Tab-separated table of C-alpha atoms in Angstrom:
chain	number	residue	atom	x	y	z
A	1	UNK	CA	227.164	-167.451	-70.087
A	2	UNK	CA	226.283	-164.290	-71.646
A	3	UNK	CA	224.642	-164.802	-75.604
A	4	UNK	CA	223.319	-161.645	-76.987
A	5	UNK	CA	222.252	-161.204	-80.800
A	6	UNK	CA	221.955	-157.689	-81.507
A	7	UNK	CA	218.189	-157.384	-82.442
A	8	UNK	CA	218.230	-153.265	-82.977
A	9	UNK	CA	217.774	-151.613	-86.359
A	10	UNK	CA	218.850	-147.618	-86.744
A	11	UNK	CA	216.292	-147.346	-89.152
A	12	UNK	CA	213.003	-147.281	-86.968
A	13	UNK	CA	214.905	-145.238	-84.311
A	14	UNK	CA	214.565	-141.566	-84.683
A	15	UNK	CA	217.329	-139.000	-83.369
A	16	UNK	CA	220.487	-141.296	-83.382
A	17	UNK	CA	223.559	-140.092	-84.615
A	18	UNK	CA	224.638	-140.787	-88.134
A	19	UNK	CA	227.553	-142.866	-86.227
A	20	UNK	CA	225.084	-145.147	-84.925
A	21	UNK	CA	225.737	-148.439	-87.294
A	22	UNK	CA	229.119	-148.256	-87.525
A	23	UNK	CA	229.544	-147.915	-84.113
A	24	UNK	CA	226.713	-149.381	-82.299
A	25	UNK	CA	226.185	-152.273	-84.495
A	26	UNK	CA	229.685	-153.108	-85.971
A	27	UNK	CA	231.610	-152.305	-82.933
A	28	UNK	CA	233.436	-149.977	-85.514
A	29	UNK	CA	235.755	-147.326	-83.068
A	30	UNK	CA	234.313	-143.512	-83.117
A	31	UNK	CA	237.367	-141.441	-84.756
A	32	UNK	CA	235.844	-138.015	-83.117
A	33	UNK	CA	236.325	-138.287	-79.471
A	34	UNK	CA	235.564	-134.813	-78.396
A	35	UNK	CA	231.763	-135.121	-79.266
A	36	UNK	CA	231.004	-136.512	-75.947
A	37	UNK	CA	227.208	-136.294	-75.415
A	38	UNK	CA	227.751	-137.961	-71.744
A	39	UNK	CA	230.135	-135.180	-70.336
A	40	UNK	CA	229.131	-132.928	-67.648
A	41	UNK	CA	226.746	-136.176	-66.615
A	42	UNK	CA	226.829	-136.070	-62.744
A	43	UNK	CA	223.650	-138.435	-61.297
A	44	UNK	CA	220.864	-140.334	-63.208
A	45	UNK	CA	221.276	-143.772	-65.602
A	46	UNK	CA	223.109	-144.061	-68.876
A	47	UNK	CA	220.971	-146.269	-71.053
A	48	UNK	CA	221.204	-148.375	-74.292
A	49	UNK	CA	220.186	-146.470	-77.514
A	50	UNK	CA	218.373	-149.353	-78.513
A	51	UNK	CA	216.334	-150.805	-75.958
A	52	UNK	CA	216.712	-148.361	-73.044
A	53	UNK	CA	218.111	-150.893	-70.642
A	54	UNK	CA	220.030	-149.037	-67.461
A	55	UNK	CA	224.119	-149.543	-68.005
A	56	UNK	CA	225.536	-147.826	-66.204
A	57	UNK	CA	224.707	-145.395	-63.101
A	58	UNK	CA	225.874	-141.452	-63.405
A	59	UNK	CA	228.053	-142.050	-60.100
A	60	UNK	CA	229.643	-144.406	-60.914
A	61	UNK	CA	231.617	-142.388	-64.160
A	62	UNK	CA	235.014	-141.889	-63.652
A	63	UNK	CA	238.608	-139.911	-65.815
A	64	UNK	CA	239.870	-142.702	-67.457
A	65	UNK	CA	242.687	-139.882	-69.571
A	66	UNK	CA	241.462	-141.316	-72.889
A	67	UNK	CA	238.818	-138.879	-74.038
A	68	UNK	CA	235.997	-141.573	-74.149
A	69	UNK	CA	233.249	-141.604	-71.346
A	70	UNK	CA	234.186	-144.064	-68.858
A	71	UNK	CA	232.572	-145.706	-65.876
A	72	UNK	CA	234.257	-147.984	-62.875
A	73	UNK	CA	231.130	-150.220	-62.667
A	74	UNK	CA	228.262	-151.627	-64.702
A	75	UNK	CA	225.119	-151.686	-63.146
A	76	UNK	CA	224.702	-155.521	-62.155
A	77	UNK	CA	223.987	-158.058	-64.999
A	78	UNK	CA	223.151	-154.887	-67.588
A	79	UNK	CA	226.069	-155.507	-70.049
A	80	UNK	CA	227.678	-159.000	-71.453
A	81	UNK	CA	231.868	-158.747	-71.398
A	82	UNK	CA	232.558	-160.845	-74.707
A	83	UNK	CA	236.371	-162.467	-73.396
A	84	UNK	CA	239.052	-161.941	-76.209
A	85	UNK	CA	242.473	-162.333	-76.230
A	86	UNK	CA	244.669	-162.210	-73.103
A	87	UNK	CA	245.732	-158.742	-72.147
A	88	UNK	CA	243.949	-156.839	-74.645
A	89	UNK	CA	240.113	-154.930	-73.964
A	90	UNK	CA	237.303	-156.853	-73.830
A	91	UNK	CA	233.980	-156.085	-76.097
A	92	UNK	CA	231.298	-154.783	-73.714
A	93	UNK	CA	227.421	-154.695	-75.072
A	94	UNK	CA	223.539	-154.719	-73.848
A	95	UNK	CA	223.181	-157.426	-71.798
A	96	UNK	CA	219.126	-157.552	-73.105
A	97	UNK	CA	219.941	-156.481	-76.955
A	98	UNK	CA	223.266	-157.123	-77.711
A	99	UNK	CA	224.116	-153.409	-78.467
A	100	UNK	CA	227.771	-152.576	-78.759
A	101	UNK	CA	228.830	-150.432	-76.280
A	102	UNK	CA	232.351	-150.238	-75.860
A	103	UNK	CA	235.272	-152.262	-74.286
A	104	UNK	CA	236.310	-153.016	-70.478
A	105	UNK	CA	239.780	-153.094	-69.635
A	106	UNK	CA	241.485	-154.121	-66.792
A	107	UNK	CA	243.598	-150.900	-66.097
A	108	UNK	CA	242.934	-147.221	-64.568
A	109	UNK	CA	243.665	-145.404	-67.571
A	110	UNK	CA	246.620	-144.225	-68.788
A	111	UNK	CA	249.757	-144.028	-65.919
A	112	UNK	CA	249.444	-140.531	-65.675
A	113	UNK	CA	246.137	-139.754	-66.126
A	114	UNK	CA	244.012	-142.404	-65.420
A	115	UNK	CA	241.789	-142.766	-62.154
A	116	UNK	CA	239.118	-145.910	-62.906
A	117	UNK	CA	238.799	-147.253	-59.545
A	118	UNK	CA	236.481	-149.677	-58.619
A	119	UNK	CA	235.168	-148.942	-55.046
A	120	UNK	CA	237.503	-151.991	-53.565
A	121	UNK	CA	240.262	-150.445	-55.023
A	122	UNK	CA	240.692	-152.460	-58.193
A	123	UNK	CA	241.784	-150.788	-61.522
A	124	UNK	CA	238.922	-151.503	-64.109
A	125	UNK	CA	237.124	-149.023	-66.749
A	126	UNK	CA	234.386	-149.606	-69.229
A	127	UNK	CA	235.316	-146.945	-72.238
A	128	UNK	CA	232.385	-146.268	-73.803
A	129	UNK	CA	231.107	-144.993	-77.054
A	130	UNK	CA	228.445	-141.994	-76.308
A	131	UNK	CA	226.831	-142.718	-79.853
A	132	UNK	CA	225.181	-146.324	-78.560
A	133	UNK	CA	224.006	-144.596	-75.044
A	134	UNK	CA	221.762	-142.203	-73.592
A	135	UNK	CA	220.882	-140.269	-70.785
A	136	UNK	CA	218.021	-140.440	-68.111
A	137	UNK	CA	216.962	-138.652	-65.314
A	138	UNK	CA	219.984	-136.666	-65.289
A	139	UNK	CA	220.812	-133.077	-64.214
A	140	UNK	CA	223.639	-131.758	-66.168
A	141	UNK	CA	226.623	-129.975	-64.910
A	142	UNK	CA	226.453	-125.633	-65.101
């Protein structure tokens, strides 16, 4: 059982993006997906805005074909998978503060473009939103 309560207030945080409530506290959807502060990411942790907890590991990113940054794997117990209806995404957030920090769904991506493997084999990406998540220890692509 997974109960989070989101316990994370933009205001005392410094150098968040104005997106940041709407998105990271509402669950609201970014409209701009081509600001993507997680591309080029290629080792190190992606973190919570809020509380800093590790996510989701730089290796474990994969091309979902959607435009948002997407990973194959959480790192273990770090996010809580709120269960909605059958066949549609499921609400991902911080498993310690109850961010919002995007949706898992049980697909590779788009037919032609997608490529969210897990390393079994099994289709399943986390899309995330890059405004509720931050990099550490990472070297960037040139």
């Amino acid at each position: 059982l997974c109960v989070c309560v989101c316990v994370c207030f933009h205001v005392v945080h410094k150098n968040l993006p104005s997106t940041f409530p709407s998105v990271c506290e509402k669950g609201e959807l970014k409209e701009d997906r081509t600001n993507n502060a997680l591309e080029g990411v290629k080792n190190g942790r992606i973190v919570c805005a809020c509380c800093g907890r590790a996510l989701f590991e730089a290796r474990d990113s994969c091309e979902s074909g959607t435009g948002w940054p997407s990973f194959h794997t959480a790192v273990d117990e770090a996010v809580c998978v709120k269960h909605g209806e059958q066949h549609q995404p499921h609400e991902v957030v911080c498993g310690r503060c109850g961010l919002h920090v995007g949706f898992l769904h049980a697909d590779a991506g788009p037919a032609d473009r997608g490529k969210c493997f897990t390393s079994n084999g099994v289709p399943r990406r986390y899309t995330t939103n890059s405004a509720c998540l931050r990099k550490e220890g990472v070297d960037e692509l040139e």
